[in-house]
Coordinates of C-alpha atoms and ligand atoms in Angstrom, one line a residue:
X1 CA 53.6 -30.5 -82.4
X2 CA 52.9 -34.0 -80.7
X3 CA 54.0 -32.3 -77.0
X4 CA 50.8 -30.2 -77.5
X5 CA 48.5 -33.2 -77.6
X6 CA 46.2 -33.4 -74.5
X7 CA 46.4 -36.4 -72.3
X8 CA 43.1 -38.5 -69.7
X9 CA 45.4 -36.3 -66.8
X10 CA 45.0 -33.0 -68.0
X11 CA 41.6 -33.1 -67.4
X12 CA 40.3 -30.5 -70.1
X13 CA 36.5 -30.6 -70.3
X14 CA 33.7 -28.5 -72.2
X15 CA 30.6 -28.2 -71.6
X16 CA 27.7 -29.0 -73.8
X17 CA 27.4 -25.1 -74.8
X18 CA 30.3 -24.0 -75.8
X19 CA 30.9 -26.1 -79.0
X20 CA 27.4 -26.1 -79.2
X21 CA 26.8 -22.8 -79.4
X22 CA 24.9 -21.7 -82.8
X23 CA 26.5 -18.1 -82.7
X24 CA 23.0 -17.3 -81.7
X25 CA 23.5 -13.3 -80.1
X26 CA 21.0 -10.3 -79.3
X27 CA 21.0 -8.7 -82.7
X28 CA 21.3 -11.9 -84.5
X29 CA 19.9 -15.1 -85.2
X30 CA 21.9 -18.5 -85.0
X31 CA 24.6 -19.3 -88.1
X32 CA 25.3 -22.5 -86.7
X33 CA 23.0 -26.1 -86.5
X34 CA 22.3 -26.7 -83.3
X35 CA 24.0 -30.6 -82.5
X36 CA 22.6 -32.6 -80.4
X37 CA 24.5 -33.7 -77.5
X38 CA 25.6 -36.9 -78.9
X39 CA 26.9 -35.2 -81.9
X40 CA 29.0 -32.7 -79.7
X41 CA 30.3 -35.8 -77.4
X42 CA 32.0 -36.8 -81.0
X43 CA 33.1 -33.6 -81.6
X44 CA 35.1 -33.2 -78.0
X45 CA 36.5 -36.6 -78.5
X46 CA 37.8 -36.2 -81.9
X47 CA 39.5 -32.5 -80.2
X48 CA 41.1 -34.9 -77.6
X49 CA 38.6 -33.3 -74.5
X50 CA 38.8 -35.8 -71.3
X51 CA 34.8 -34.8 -70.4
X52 CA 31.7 -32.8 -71.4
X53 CA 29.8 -30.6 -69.0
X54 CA 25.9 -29.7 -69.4
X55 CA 23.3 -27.9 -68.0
X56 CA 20.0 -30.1 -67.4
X57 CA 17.9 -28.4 -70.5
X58 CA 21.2 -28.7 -72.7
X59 CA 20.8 -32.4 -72.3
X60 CA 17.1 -33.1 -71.9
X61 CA 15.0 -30.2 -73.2
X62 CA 12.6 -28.5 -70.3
X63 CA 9.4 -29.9 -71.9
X64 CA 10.2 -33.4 -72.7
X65 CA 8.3 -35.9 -71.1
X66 CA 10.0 -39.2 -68.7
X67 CA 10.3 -41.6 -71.5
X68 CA 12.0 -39.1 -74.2
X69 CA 14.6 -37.8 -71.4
X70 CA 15.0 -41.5 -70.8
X71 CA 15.9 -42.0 -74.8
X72 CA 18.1 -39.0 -74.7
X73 CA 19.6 -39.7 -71.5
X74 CA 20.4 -43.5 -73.1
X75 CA 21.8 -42.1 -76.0
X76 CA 24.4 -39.8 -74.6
X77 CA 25.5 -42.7 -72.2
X78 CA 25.8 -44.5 -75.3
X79 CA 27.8 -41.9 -76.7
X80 CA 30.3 -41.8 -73.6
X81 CA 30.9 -45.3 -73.5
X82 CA 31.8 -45.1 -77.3
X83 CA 34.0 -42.7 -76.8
X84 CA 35.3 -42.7 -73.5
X85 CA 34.5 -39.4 -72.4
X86 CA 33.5 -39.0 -68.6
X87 CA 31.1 -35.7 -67.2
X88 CA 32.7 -34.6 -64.1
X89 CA 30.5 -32.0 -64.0
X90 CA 26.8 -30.6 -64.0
X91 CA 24.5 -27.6 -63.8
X92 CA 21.2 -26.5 -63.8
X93 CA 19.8 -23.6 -66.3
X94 CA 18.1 -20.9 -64.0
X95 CA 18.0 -18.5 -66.6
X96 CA 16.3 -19.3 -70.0
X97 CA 13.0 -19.8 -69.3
X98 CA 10.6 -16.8 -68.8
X99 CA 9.4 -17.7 -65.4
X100 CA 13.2 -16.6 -64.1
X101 CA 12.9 -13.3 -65.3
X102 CA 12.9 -11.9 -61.7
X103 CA 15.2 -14.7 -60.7
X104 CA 15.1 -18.5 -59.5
X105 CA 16.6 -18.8 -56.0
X106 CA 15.8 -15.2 -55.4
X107 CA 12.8 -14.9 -57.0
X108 CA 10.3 -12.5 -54.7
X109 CA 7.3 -15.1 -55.5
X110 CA 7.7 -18.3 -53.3
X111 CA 6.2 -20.5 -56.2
X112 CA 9.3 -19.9 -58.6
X113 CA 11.5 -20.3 -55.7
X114 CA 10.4 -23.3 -55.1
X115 CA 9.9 -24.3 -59.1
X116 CA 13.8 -23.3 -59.0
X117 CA 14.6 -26.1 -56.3
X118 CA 12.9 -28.7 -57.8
X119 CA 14.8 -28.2 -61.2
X120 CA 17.6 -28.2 -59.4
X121 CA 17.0 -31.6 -57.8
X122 CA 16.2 -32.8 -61.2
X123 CA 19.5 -31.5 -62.4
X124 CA 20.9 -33.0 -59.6
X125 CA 19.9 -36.8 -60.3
X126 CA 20.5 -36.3 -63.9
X127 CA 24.2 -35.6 -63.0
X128 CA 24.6 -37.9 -60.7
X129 CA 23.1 -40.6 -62.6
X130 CA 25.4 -39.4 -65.2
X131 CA 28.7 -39.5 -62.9
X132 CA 29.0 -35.7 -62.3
X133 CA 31.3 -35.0 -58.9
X134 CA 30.4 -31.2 -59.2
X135 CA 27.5 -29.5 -59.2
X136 CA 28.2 -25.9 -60.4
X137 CA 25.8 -22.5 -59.5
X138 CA 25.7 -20.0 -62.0
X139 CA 22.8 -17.4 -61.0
X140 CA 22.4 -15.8 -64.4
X141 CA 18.8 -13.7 -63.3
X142 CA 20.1 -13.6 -59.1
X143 CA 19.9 -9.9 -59.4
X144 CA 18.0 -6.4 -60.6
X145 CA 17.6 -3.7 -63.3
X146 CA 16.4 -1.7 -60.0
X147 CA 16.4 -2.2 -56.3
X148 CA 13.3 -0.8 -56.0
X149 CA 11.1 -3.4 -55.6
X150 CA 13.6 -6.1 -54.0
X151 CA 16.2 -5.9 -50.9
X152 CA 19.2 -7.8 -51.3
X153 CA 18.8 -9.1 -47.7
X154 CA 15.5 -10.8 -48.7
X155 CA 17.9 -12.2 -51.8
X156 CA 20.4 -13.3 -50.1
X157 CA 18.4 -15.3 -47.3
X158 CA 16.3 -17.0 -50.0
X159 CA 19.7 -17.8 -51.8
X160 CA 21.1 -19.3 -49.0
X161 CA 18.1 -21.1 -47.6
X162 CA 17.8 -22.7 -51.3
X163 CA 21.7 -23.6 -51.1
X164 CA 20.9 -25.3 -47.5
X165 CA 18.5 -27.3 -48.4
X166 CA 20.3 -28.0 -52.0
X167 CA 23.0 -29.4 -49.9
X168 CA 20.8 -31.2 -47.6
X169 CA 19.1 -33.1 -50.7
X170 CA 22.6 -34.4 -52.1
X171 CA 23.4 -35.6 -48.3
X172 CA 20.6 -37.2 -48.2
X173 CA 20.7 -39.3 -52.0
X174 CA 23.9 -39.9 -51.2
X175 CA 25.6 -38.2 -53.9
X176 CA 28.6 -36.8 -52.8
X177 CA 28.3 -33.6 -54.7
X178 CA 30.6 -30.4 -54.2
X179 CA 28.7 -27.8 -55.1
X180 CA 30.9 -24.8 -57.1
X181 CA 29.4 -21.2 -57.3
X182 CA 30.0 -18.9 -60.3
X183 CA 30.2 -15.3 -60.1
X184 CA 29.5 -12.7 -62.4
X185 CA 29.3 -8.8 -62.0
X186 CA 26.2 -8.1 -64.6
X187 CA 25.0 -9.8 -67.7
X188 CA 22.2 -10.5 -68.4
X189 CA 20.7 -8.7 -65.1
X190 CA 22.4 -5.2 -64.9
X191 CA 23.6 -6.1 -61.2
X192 CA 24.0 -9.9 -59.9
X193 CA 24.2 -10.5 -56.6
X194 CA 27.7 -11.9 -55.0
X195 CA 29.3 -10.9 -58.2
X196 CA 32.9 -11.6 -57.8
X197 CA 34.4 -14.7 -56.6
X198 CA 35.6 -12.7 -53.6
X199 CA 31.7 -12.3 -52.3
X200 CA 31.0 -15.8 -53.1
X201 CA 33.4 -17.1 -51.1
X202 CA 32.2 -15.0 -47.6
X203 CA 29.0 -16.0 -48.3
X204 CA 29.5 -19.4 -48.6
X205 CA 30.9 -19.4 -45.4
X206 CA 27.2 -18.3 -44.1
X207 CA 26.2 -21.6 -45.4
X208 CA 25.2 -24.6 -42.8
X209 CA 27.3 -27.0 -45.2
X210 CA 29.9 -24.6 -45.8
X211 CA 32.3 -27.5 -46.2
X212 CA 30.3 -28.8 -49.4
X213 CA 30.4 -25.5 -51.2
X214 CA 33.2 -24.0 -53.1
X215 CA 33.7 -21.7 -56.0
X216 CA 33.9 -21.6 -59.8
X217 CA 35.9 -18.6 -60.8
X218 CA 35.4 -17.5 -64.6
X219 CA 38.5 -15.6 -66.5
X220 CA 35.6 -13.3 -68.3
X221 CA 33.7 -12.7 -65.2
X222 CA 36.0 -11.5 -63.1
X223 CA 38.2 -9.3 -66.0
X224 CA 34.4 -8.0 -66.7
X225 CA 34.8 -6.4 -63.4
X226 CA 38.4 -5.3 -63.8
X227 CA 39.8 -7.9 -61.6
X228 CA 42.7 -10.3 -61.4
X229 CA 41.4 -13.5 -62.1
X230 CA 44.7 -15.2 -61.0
X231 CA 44.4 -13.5 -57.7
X232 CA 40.8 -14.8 -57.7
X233 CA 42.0 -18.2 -58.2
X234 CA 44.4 -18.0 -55.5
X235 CA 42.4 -16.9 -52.8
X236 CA 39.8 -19.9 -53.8
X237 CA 43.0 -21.8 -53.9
X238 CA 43.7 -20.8 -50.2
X239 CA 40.4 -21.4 -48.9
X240 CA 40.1 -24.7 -49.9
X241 CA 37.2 -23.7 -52.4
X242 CA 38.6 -24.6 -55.8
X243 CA 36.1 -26.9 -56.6
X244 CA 36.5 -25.9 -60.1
X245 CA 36.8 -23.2 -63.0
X246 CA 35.7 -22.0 -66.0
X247 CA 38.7 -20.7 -68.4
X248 CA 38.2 -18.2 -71.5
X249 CA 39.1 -15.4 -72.2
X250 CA 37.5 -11.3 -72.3
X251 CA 38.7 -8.1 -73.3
X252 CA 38.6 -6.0 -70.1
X253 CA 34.9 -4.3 -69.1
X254 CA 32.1 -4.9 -71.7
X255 CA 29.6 -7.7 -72.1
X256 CA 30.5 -11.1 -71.7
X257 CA 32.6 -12.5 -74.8
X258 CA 33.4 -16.3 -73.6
X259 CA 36.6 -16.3 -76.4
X260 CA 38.9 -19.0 -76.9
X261 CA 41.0 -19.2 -73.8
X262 CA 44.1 -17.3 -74.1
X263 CA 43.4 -15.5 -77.1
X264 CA 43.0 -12.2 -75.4
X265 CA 45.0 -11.8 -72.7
X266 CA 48.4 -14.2 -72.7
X267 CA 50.1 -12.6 -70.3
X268 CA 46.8 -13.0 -67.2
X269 CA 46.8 -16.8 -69.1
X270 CA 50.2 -17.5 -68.6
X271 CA 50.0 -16.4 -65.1
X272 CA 47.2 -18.3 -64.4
X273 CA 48.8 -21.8 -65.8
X274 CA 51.6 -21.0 -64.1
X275 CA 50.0 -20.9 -60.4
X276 CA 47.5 -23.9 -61.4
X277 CA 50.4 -26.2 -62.5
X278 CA 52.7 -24.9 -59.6
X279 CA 50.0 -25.4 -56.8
X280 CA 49.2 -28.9 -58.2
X281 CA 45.4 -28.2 -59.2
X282 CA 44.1 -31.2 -60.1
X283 CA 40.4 -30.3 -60.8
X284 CA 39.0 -29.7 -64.5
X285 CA 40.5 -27.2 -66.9
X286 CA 36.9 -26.7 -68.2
X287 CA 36.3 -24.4 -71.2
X288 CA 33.4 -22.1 -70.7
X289 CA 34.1 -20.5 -74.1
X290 CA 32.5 -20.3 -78.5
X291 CA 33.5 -20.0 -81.3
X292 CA 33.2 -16.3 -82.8
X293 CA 29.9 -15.7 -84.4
X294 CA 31.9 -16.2 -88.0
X295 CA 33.0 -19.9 -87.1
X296 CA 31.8 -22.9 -89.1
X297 CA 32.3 -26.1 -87.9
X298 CA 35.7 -26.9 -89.0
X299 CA 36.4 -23.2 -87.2
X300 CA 34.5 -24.6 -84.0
X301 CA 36.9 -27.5 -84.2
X302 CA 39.9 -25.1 -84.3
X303 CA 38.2 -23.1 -81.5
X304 CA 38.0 -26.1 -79.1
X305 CA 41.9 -27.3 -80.3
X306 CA 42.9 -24.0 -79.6
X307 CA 41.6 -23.7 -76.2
X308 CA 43.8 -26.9 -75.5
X309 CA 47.0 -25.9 -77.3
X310 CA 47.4 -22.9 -75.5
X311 CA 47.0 -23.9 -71.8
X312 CA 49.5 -26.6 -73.1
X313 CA 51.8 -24.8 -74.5
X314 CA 51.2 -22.1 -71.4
X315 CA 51.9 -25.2 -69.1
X316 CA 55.6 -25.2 -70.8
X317 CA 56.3 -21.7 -71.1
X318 CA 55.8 -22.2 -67.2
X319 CA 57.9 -24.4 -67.3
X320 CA 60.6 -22.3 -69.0
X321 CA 59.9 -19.8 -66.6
X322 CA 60.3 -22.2 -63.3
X323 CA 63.9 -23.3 -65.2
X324 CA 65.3 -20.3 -66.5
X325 CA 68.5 -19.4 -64.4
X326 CA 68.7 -15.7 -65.3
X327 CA 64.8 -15.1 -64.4
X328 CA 65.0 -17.5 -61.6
X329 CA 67.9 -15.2 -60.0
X330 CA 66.1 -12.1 -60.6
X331 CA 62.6 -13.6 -58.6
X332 CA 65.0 -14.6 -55.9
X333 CA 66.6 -10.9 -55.7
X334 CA 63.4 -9.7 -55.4
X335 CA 62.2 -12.2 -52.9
X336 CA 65.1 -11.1 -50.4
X337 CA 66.5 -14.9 -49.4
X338 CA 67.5 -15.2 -46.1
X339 CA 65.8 -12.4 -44.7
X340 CA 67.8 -11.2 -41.2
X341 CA 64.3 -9.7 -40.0
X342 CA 62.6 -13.2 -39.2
X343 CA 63.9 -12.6 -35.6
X344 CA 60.7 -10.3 -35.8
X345 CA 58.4 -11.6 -38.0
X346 CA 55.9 -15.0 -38.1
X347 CA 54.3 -16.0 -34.7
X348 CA 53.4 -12.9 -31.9
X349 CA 55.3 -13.1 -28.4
X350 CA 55.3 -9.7 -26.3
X351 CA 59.3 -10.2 -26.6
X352 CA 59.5 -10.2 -30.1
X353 CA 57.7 -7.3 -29.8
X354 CA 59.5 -5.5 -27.7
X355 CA 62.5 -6.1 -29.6
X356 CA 61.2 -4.8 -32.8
X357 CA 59.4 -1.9 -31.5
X358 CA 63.1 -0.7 -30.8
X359 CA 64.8 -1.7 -33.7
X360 CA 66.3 1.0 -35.5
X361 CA 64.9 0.6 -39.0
X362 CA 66.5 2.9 -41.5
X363 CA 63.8 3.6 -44.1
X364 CA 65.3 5.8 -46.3
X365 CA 68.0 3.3 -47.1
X366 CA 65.2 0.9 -47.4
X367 CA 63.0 3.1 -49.9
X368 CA 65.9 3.8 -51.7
X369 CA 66.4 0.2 -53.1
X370 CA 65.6 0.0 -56.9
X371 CA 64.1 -3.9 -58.2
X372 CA 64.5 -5.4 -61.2
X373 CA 60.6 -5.6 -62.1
X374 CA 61.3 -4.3 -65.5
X375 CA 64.3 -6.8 -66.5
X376 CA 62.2 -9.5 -65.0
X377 CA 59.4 -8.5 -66.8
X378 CA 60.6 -8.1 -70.2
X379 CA 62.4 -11.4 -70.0
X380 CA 58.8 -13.0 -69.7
X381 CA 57.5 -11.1 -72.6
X382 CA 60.3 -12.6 -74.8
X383 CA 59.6 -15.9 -73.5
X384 CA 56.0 -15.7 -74.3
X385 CA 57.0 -14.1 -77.8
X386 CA 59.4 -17.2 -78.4
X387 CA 62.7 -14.8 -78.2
X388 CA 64.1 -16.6 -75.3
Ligands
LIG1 C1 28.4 -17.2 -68.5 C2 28.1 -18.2 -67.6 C3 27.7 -19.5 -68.1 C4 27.9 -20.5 -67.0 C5 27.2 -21.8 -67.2 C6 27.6 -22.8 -66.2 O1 29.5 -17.3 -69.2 O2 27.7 -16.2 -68.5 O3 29.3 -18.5 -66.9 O4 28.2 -19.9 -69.3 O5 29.3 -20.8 -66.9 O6 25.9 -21.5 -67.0 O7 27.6 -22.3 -64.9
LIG2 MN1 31.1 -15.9 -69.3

């Protein structure tokens, strides 16, 4: 049991939604009470969470006036310091209120647009002032029910002028913030733009402060779209662009469930532990996940628990895996050690070419060569079942 406890280095976080989240959905009203964010910083303590995450209005509601956020914001640092529990990072809600129905950054009226960037900035001093290093972008209504009335070229420029001069506000307070960009295929517009983590990460790179800007990949979002999200995590991974991540969990391409991380799909979680620990991510594991609509609080406790338990318990079934002689040997016999071909391969000279344009391959020797996929396979199932 006790090796399952979560410890300060893990770095598991939650944001103020997910354990908050009433079981509110869009054929039924909440069964939950809502807690206020000083409640829910209890809540994630007593689960053993290192942080809590929020967007602005899940903090400080959009109407309140300067001297009740000021009470609210006192409160929660109150909280914090009671409890120990850090925000690493923060967001900003572009989605709730009716004037984003078309959109905030990419919003055809320039009014909202700019509405949208001054929210933002807001956002932006509340997390800093509260000690967030990231500052995530999730662009809930950056899209259409129909192009009809809107070309994705106007989008895109207003999306990356508003990013620009996002970038060039936190430069300029001083606040050190990596901004991390979450994509989504649909939900709750019928197509967002950049909706995979794969078109985020080009179109950051059309970005003046590229180098600021990074991605925050989501398990549901990109399974949504029938995608890998390991793979998705890699190539951020490669690019320099984990800035962070939001882990639950999604059964394959329907709306947008959020469920308790690894509940769904082990085997994509296990993989997914697997290349975090082995890379040496050391971002937040952040749980972007609720409770099913049937939870109480005790459940919502579980919920969060579980979340934790199983990318622990994940983390030493990789383990296992990394160890295990018989599975090891199989990966390496796959992997072809000491391959006599890097004569040829890695860095272009003409010689090298020369030589292997004349080499005399012989490929139906080559295709004839079974691998052991299958026994390698298996013999992760039974370690994820516990028969190994
Ligand atoms: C979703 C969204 C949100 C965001 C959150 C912070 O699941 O549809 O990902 O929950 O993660 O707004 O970006
Ligand atoms: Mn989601």
């Amino acid at each position: 049991m006790s090796q399952y406890e979560p410890k300060p280095e893990d770095r598991f976080t939650f944001g103020l939604w997910t354990v908050g989240n009433t079981g509110k959905d869009s054929f039924g009203d909440p069964v939950r009470q809502q807690l206020t964010p000083v409640e829910i910083v209890h809540l994630l303590a007593n689960v053993g969470a290192y942080g809590v995450n929020f967007h602005d209005n899940n903090l400080v509601p959009i109407d309140a006036t300067r001297s009740e956020r000021d009470r609210i914001v006192a409160d929660f640092k109150a909280a914090l310091k009671e409890t120990g529990l850090v925000v690493p990072m923060a967001t900003t809600d572009l989605f709730t209120d009716p004037v984003f129905r078309d959109g905030a950054f990419t919003s055809s009226n320039p009014e909202i647009r700019a509405y949208a960037l001054q929210k933002t900035m807001q956002g932006m001093d509340l997390g800093a002032e509260l000690g967030a290093k990231v500052y995530v972008f999730w662009g809930g209504r950056e899209g259409v029910e129909t192009d009809a009335g809107k070309n994705p070229l106007d989008a895109m420029n207003w999306f990356r002028d508003a990013l620009n001069y996002l970038c060039e506000y936190s430069l300029d307070q001083g606040y050190g913030l990596k901004f991390a960009m979450g994509a989504k295929p649909n939900e709750p517009r019928a197509d967002l733009y950049l909706p995979t983590t794969g078109a985020m990460l080009g179109f950051i790179e059309t970005l003046e402060h590229s180098e600021m800007v990074g991605v925050n990949p989501e398990v549901a979002h990109e399974h949504m779209a029938g995608l890998s999200y390991m793979h998705a995590i890699a190539q951020a991974w490669d690019a320099g662009k984990l800035f962070h991540l939001d882990l639950n969990d999604q059964n394959g391409a329907r709306y947008d469930q959020d469920l308790r991380f690894g509940s769904h799909s082990i085997k994509q979680a296990f993989f997914l532990v697997k290349f975090l620990e082995d890379v040496g991510y050391e971002g937040s594991r952040h749980f972007d996940a609720h409770a099913y609509r049937t939870a109480d609080l005790s459940d919502v406790k579980a919920f969060a628990r579980g979340c934790i338990r199983t990318y622990l318990i994940l983390k030493e079934k990789a383990e296992q895996f990394n160890e295990d002689a018989r599975i090891q040997e199989l990966v390496a016999q796959i992997r072809e050690a000491g391959d006599p071909m890097s004569v040829y391969l890695g860095e272009y000279s003409p010689e090298k070419a020369r030589q292997l344009k004349a080499h005399p391959f012989d490929r139906v020797a080559l295709g004839k060569k079974g691998l052991p996929y299958e026994e390698l396979d298996q013999l992760l199932i039974e370690l994820l079942l516990g028969a190994r």
